[in-house]
PDB file of C-alpha atoms in Angstrom:
ATOM      1  CA  ALA A   1     -29.030 -39.917   5.624  1.00  0.00           C
ATOM      2  CA  TRP A   2     -28.360 -36.509   7.282  1.00  0.00           C
ATOM      3  CA  GLN A   3     -29.435 -37.395  10.793  1.00  0.00           C
ATOM      4  CA  GLN A   4     -27.151 -40.487  10.478  1.00  0.00           C
ATOM      5  CA  GLU A   5     -24.179 -38.456   9.252  1.00  0.00           C
ATOM      6  CA  ARG A   6     -23.966 -40.660   6.082  1.00  0.00           C
ATOM      7  CA  LEU A   7     -22.664 -38.109   3.726  1.00  0.00           C
ATOM      8  CA  ALA A   8     -19.661 -40.270   2.669  1.00  0.00           C
ATOM      9  CA  LYS A   9     -22.049 -43.217   1.854  1.00  0.00           C
ATOM     10  CA  PHE A  10     -25.070 -41.248   0.109  1.00  0.00           C
ATOM     11  CA  PRO A  11     -23.944 -38.197  -1.331  1.00  0.00           C
ATOM     12  CA  VAL A  12     -26.598 -37.882  -3.883  1.00  0.00           C
ATOM     13  CA  LEU A  13     -29.289 -37.746  -1.114  1.00  0.00           C
ATOM     14  CA  PHE A  14     -27.801 -34.839   0.111  1.00  0.00           C
ATOM     15  CA  GLN A  15     -27.388 -32.887  -3.032  1.00  0.00           C
ATOM     16  CA  ILE A  16     -31.091 -33.547  -3.908  1.00  0.00           C
ATOM     17  CA  MET A  17     -31.897 -32.270  -0.379  1.00  0.00           C
ATOM     18  CA  ALA A  18     -29.911 -29.011  -1.037  1.00  0.00           C
ATOM     19  CA  ASN A  19     -31.455 -28.431  -4.097  1.00  0.00           C
ATOM     20  CA  VAL A  20     -34.925 -28.607  -2.950  1.00  0.00           C
ATOM     21  CA  ARG A  21     -33.952 -26.501   0.136  1.00  0.00           C
ATOM     22  CA  VAL A  22     -32.488 -23.865  -2.368  1.00  0.00           C
ATOM     23  CA  TYR A  23     -35.393 -24.024  -4.841  1.00  0.00           C
ATOM     24  CA  VAL A  24     -38.520 -24.392  -2.496  1.00  0.00           C
ATOM     25  CA  ALA A  25     -37.559 -23.214   1.094  1.00  0.00           C
ATOM     26  CA  PRO A  26     -37.656 -19.412   2.251  1.00  0.00           C
ATOM     27  CA  PRO A  27     -34.331 -17.923   3.149  1.00  0.00           C
ATOM     28  CA  PHE A  28     -32.890 -19.420   6.155  1.00  0.00           C
ATOM     29  CA  ALA A  29     -33.828 -16.322   8.336  1.00  0.00           C
ATOM     30  CA  LYS A  30     -37.683 -16.981   7.444  1.00  0.00           C
ATOM     31  CA  LEU A  31     -37.521 -20.480   8.699  1.00  0.00           C
ATOM     32  CA  PRO A  32     -39.399 -21.392  11.974  1.00  0.00           C
ATOM     33  CA  THR A  33     -36.556 -22.188  14.757  1.00  0.00           C
ATOM     34  CA  ARG A  34     -38.473 -24.817  16.483  1.00  0.00           C
ATOM     35  CA  LEU A  35     -41.055 -27.491  15.177  1.00  0.00           C
ATOM     36  CA  ARG A  36     -44.736 -27.214  16.300  1.00  0.00           C
ATOM     37  CA  ALA A  37     -45.961 -29.316  18.860  1.00  0.00           C
ATOM     38  CA  ALA A  38     -48.386 -31.959  17.521  1.00  0.00           C
ATOM     39  CA  PRO A  39     -52.256 -31.035  18.329  1.00  0.00           C
ATOM     40  CA  LEU A  40     -53.356 -32.644  21.433  1.00  0.00           C
ATOM     41  CA  ALA A  41     -55.772 -35.425  20.630  1.00  0.00           C
ATOM     42  CA  GLY A  42     -59.006 -36.288  22.422  1.00  0.00           C
ATOM     43  CA  ASP A  43     -61.039 -34.793  24.930  1.00  0.00           C
ATOM     44  CA  ALA A  44     -59.215 -32.941  27.937  1.00  0.00           C
ATOM     45  CA  ALA A  45     -59.257 -34.413  31.162  1.00  0.00           C
ATOM     46  CA  ARG A  46     -61.247 -32.615  33.732  1.00  0.00           C
ATOM     47  CA  PRO A  47     -59.164 -30.536  36.118  1.00  0.00           C
ATOM     48  CA  ARG A  48     -57.409 -32.131  38.956  1.00  0.00           C
ATOM     49  CA  GLY A  49     -55.243 -30.257  40.659  1.00  0.00           C
ATOM     50  CA  GLU A  50     -51.628 -28.569  40.614  1.00  0.00           C
ATOM     51  CA  LEU A  51     -48.055 -29.457  40.684  1.00  0.00           C
ATOM     52  CA  SER A  52     -45.183 -26.969  40.664  1.00  0.00           C
ATOM     53  CA  LEU A  53     -41.629 -27.903  39.345  1.00  0.00           C
ATOM     54  CA  ARG A  54     -38.698 -25.795  40.145  1.00  0.00           C
ATOM     55  CA  ARG A  55     -35.824 -26.248  37.388  1.00  0.00           C
ATOM     56  CA  LEU A  56     -32.625 -25.851  39.011  1.00  0.00           C
ATOM     57  CA  PRO A  57     -29.852 -24.101  37.199  1.00  0.00           C
ATOM     58  CA  HIS A  58     -26.114 -24.970  37.149  1.00  0.00           C
ATOM     59  CA  ALA A  59     -22.721 -23.748  35.561  1.00  0.00           C
ATOM     60  CA  GLY A  60     -23.296 -26.192  32.923  1.00  0.00           C
ATOM     61  CA  SER A  61     -26.245 -26.606  30.180  1.00  0.00           C
ATOM     62  CA  TRP A  62     -29.108 -26.482  32.464  1.00  0.00           C
ATOM     63  CA  ASN A  63     -31.603 -24.901  29.746  1.00  0.00           C
ATOM     64  CA  ALA A  64     -30.742 -27.476  27.387  1.00  0.00           C
ATOM     65  CA  HIS A  65     -34.175 -27.089  25.623  1.00  0.00           C
ATOM     66  CA  PRO A  66     -35.960 -23.870  26.394  1.00  0.00           C
ATOM     67  CA  GLY A  67     -39.885 -24.128  26.577  1.00  0.00           C
ATOM     68  CA  ALA A  68     -39.953 -27.716  26.494  1.00  0.00           C
ATOM     69  CA  TRP A  69     -41.280 -27.881  30.092  1.00  0.00           C
ATOM     70  CA  GLN A  70     -44.229 -25.393  29.010  1.00  0.00           C
ATOM     71  CA  ARG A  71     -45.194 -27.646  26.359  1.00  0.00           C
ATOM     72  CA  PHE A  72     -45.131 -30.721  28.632  1.00  0.00           C
ATOM     73  CA  ALA A  73     -47.266 -29.012  30.693  1.00  0.00           C
ATOM     74  CA  ALA A  74     -49.840 -28.381  27.990  1.00  0.00           C
ATOM     75  CA  GLY A  75     -50.003 -32.039  27.231  1.00  0.00           C
ATOM     76  CA  LEU A  76     -49.988 -33.083  31.049  1.00  0.00           C
ATOM     77  CA  ARG A  77     -53.016 -30.916  31.860  1.00  0.00           C
ATOM     78  CA  HIS A  78     -54.638 -32.151  28.446  1.00  0.00           C
ATOM     79  CA  ARG A  79     -54.276 -36.016  29.424  1.00  0.00           C
ATOM     80  CA  THR A  80     -54.432 -35.881  33.041  1.00  0.00           C
ATOM     81  CA  GLY A  81     -55.996 -32.723  34.405  1.00  0.00           C
ATOM     82  CA  LEU A  82     -52.880 -31.764  36.114  1.00  0.00           C
ATOM     83  CA  ARG A  83     -51.858 -28.012  35.962  1.00  0.00           C
ATOM     84  CA  LEU A  84     -47.905 -27.913  36.016  1.00  0.00           C
ATOM     85  CA  ASN A  85     -46.529 -24.481  37.245  1.00  0.00           C
ATOM     86  CA  VAL A  86     -42.953 -24.366  36.144  1.00  0.00           C
ATOM     87  CA  GLU A  87     -40.429 -21.971  37.381  1.00  0.00           C
ATOM     88  CA  ASP A  88     -37.527 -21.147  35.315  1.00  0.00           C
ATOM     89  CA  ALA A  89     -35.042 -19.827  37.690  1.00  0.00           C
ATOM     90  CA  GLY A  90     -32.049 -18.114  36.842  1.00  0.00           C
ATOM     91  CA  GLU A  91     -30.267 -18.309  40.288  1.00  0.00           C
ATOM     92  CA  SER A  92     -28.928 -21.165  42.902  1.00  0.00           C
ATOM     93  CA  ALA A  93     -31.709 -23.028  45.309  1.00  0.00           C
ATOM     94  CA  SER A  94     -31.767 -22.937  48.999  1.00  0.00           C
ATOM     95  CA  ALA A  95     -33.181 -25.655  50.997  1.00  0.00           C
ATOM     96  CA  GLU A  96     -35.964 -23.142  51.905  1.00  0.00           C
ATOM     97  CA  ASP A  97     -36.688 -22.539  48.412  1.00  0.00           C
ATOM     98  CA  LEU A  98     -36.819 -25.941  47.234  1.00  0.00           C
ATOM     99  CA  LYS A  99     -39.531 -26.838  49.824  1.00  0.00           C
ATOM    100  CA  GLN A 100     -42.203 -24.811  48.126  1.00  0.00           C
ATOM    101  CA  PHE A 101     -41.928 -27.530  45.072  1.00  0.00           C
ATOM    102  CA  ASP A 102     -43.400 -30.761  44.426  1.00  0.00           C
ATOM    103  CA  VAL A 103     -40.869 -31.580  41.854  1.00  0.00           C
ATOM    104  CA  VAL A 104     -37.245 -30.333  41.402  1.00  0.00           C
ATOM    105  CA  HIS A 105     -35.647 -30.712  37.632  1.00  0.00           C
ATOM    106  CA  LEU A 106     -32.398 -30.632  36.968  1.00  0.00           C
ATOM    107  CA  THR A 107     -31.035 -30.865  33.233  1.00  0.00           C
ATOM    108  CA  VAL A 108     -27.394 -32.418  32.505  1.00  0.00           C
ATOM    109  CA  ARG A 109     -26.254 -31.961  28.964  1.00  0.00           C
ATOM    110  CA  ARG A 110     -22.587 -32.904  29.378  1.00  0.00           C
ATOM    111  CA  THR A 111     -21.306 -32.438  33.067  1.00  0.00           C
ATOM    112  CA  VAL A 112     -22.658 -30.814  36.216  1.00  0.00           C
ATOM    113  CA  ASN A 113     -20.673 -29.544  39.039  1.00  0.00           C
ATOM    114  CA  LEU A 114     -23.047 -28.344  41.757  1.00  0.00           C
ATOM    115  CA  ASP A 115     -21.400 -26.295  44.433  1.00  0.00           C
ATOM    116  CA  GLU A 116     -22.081 -27.510  48.241  1.00  0.00           C
ATOM    117  CA  THR A 117     -24.527 -25.064  48.953  1.00  0.00           C
ATOM    118  CA  THR A 118     -26.690 -26.657  46.153  1.00  0.00           C
ATOM    119  CA  ILE A 119     -25.973 -30.005  47.081  1.00  0.00           C
ATOM    120  CA  THR A 120     -26.841 -29.561  50.482  1.00  0.00           C
ATOM    121  CA  ALA A 121     -30.303 -27.935  49.590  1.00  0.00           C
ATOM    122  CA  LEU A 122     -30.935 -30.842  47.553  1.00  0.00           C
ATOM    123  CA  ARG A 123     -30.342 -33.504  50.364  1.00  0.00           C
ATOM    124  CA  ALA A 124     -32.533 -31.403  52.570  1.00  0.00           C
ATOM    125  CA  TYR A 125     -35.355 -31.373  50.022  1.00  0.00           C
ATOM    126  CA  LEU A 126     -35.200 -34.985  49.190  1.00  0.00           C
ATOM    127  CA  GLN A 127     -34.990 -36.069  52.866  1.00  0.00           C
ATOM    128  CA  GLY A 128     -37.978 -34.089  53.494  1.00  0.00           C
ATOM    129  CA  GLY A 129     -39.879 -36.115  50.788  1.00  0.00           C
ATOM    130  CA  GLY A 130     -39.111 -33.906  47.499  1.00  0.00           C
ATOM    131  CA  VAL A 131     -38.621 -35.422  44.080  1.00  0.00           C
ATOM    132  CA  LEU A 132     -35.700 -34.851  42.320  1.00  0.00           C
ATOM    133  CA  LEU A 133     -35.956 -35.544  38.456  1.00  0.00           C
ATOM    134  CA  ILE A 134     -32.434 -35.645  36.717  1.00  0.00           C
ATOM    135  CA  ASP A 135     -32.306 -35.492  32.823  1.00  0.00           C
ATOM    136  CA  ALA A 136     -29.249 -36.530  30.981  1.00  0.00           C
ATOM    137  CA  ALA A 137     -30.463 -34.212  28.046  1.00  0.00           C
ATOM    138  CA  ASP A 138     -30.739 -36.177  24.881  1.00  0.00           C
ATOM    139  CA  GLY A 139     -29.065 -39.294  26.078  1.00  0.00           C
ATOM    140  CA  GLN A 140     -25.867 -37.838  25.877  1.00  0.00           C
ATOM    141  CA  PRO A 141     -23.047 -40.523  26.980  1.00  0.00           C
ATOM    142  CA  ASP A 142     -21.448 -37.528  29.240  1.00  0.00           C
ATOM    143  CA  ALA A 143     -24.518 -36.623  30.752  1.00  0.00           C
ATOM    144  CA  VAL A 144     -25.281 -40.226  31.635  1.00  0.00           C
ATOM    145  CA  ALA A 145     -21.942 -40.555  33.012  1.00  0.00           C
ATOM    146  CA  ALA A 146     -22.162 -37.336  35.227  1.00  0.00           C
ATOM    147  CA  VAL A 147     -25.278 -38.584  36.680  1.00  0.00           C
ATOM    148  CA  GLY A 148     -24.056 -41.265  38.935  1.00  0.00           C
ATOM    149  CA  PRO A 149     -21.486 -38.899  40.914  1.00  0.00           C
ATOM    150  CA  LEU A 150     -24.183 -36.479  41.036  1.00  0.00           C
ATOM    151  CA  VAL A 151     -26.406 -39.246  42.902  1.00  0.00           C
ATOM    152  CA  ASP A 152     -23.381 -40.145  44.955  1.00  0.00           C
ATOM    153  CA  ALA A 153     -22.910 -36.731  46.071  1.00  0.00           C
ATOM    154  CA  ILE A 154     -26.385 -35.884  47.232  1.00  0.00           C
ATOM    155  CA  ALA A 155     -26.044 -39.229  49.100  1.00  0.00           C
ATOM    156  CA  VAL A 156     -29.627 -39.837  50.039  1.00  0.00           C
ATOM    157  CA  GLY A 157     -31.388 -43.211  50.183  1.00  0.00           C
ATOM    158  CA  GLU A 158     -29.947 -46.170  48.461  1.00  0.00           C
ATOM    159  CA  LYS A 159     -29.592 -46.526  44.753  1.00  0.00           C
ATOM    160  CA  GLY A 160     -31.117 -49.101  42.952  1.00  0.00           C
ATOM    161  CA  ILE A 161     -33.278 -50.347  40.090  1.00  0.00           C
ATOM    162  CA  LEU A 162     -36.937 -48.969  39.731  1.00  0.00           C
ATOM    163  CA  PRO A 163     -38.651 -52.258  40.684  1.00  0.00           C
ATOM    164  CA  ALA A 164     -40.850 -53.545  37.691  1.00  0.00           C
ATOM    165  CA  ASP A 165     -44.207 -53.099  39.658  1.00  0.00           C
ATOM    166  CA  HIS A 166     -43.172 -49.609  40.660  1.00  0.00           C
ATOM    167  CA  PRO A 167     -46.024 -46.940  39.524  1.00  0.00           C
ATOM    168  CA  ILE A 168     -43.756 -45.269  37.259  1.00  0.00           C
ATOM    169  CA  ALA A 169     -42.917 -48.511  35.425  1.00  0.00           C
ATOM    170  CA  THR A 170     -46.630 -49.468  35.236  1.00  0.00           C
ATOM    171  CA  GLY A 171     -48.136 -46.632  34.348  1.00  0.00           C
ATOM    172  CA  SER A 172     -50.842 -47.289  36.866  1.00  0.00           C
ATOM    173  CA  PHE A 173     -51.410 -43.436  37.572  1.00  0.00           C
ATOM    174  CA  PRO A 174     -53.800 -40.887  35.752  1.00  0.00           C
ATOM    175  CA  GLY A 175     -52.797 -40.649  32.330  1.00  0.00           C
ATOM    176  CA  GLY A 176     -49.715 -42.840  32.692  1.00  0.00           C
ATOM    177  CA  GLN A 177     -48.597 -45.638  30.085  1.00  0.00           C
ATOM    178  CA  ALA A 178     -46.213 -48.910  30.996  1.00  0.00           C
ATOM    179  CA  LEU A 179     -42.706 -48.076  30.114  1.00  0.00           C
ATOM    180  CA  LYS A 180     -42.601 -51.437  28.102  1.00  0.00           C
ATOM    181  CA  ASP A 181     -45.183 -49.809  25.516  1.00  0.00           C
ATOM    182  CA  LEU A 182     -43.167 -46.418  25.144  1.00  0.00           C
ATOM    183  CA  GLU A 183     -41.529 -46.007  21.590  1.00  0.00           C
ATOM    184  CA  GLN A 184     -38.782 -43.674  20.366  1.00  0.00           C
ATOM    185  CA  ARG A 185     -40.175 -40.839  19.109  1.00  0.00           C
ATOM    186  CA  MET A 186     -37.059 -40.093  16.969  1.00  0.00           C
ATOM    187  CA  GLY A 187     -37.026 -43.393  15.090  1.00  0.00           C
ATOM    188  CA  LYS A 188     -34.133 -45.487  15.128  1.00  0.00           C
ATOM    189  CA  ARG A 189     -30.775 -44.726  17.012  1.00  0.00           C
ATOM    190  CA  LEU A 190     -28.110 -43.555  14.781  1.00  0.00           C
ATOM    191  CA  GLY A 191     -26.015 -46.770  15.397  1.00  0.00           C
ATOM    192  CA  ASP A 192     -28.908 -49.119  14.088  1.00  0.00           C
ATOM    193  CA  GLY A 193     -28.166 -48.347  10.526  1.00  0.00           C
ATOM    194  CA  LEU A 194     -30.996 -47.626   7.751  1.00  0.00           C
TER     195      LEU A 194
END
């Protein structure tokens, strides 16, 4: 009920959990700030190589989930054998800087306003064969809406829908999984009810 903001409909559930929290849990300051990652299942894949990823800072909330890439890197290495080297840079990037990386990651939480120098650097990076991964953090509607104008501003290639037979969609790469087989990890969406 809490994650669905249903206090008005189910006040007793909130009261019960508030009592459990007060009587059982340690003081708030001693609680962990993040959940621990699930242990990695199965045998680790044999080493296959390395990928480099550059996170791209901007004036907005570019570090929406601190440490997420380090946790993802551990899982990627375990499942595929690929070592992911992540650079969390705190400065704007030049075209020359971006050329050193296999993937550039840009997180958008609400809005994104990249300066012309950064857009030009991204355009040159993509025209040179680079991969830009844009993440609308947590599926925030404002972030999703901000991605389209950003892609238009970068203006490289043609926009379109990923074909159903594309390796990203089919999962036909080491450790891949078909998109149709993916499940939501957080349970039902808020609007789906109980």
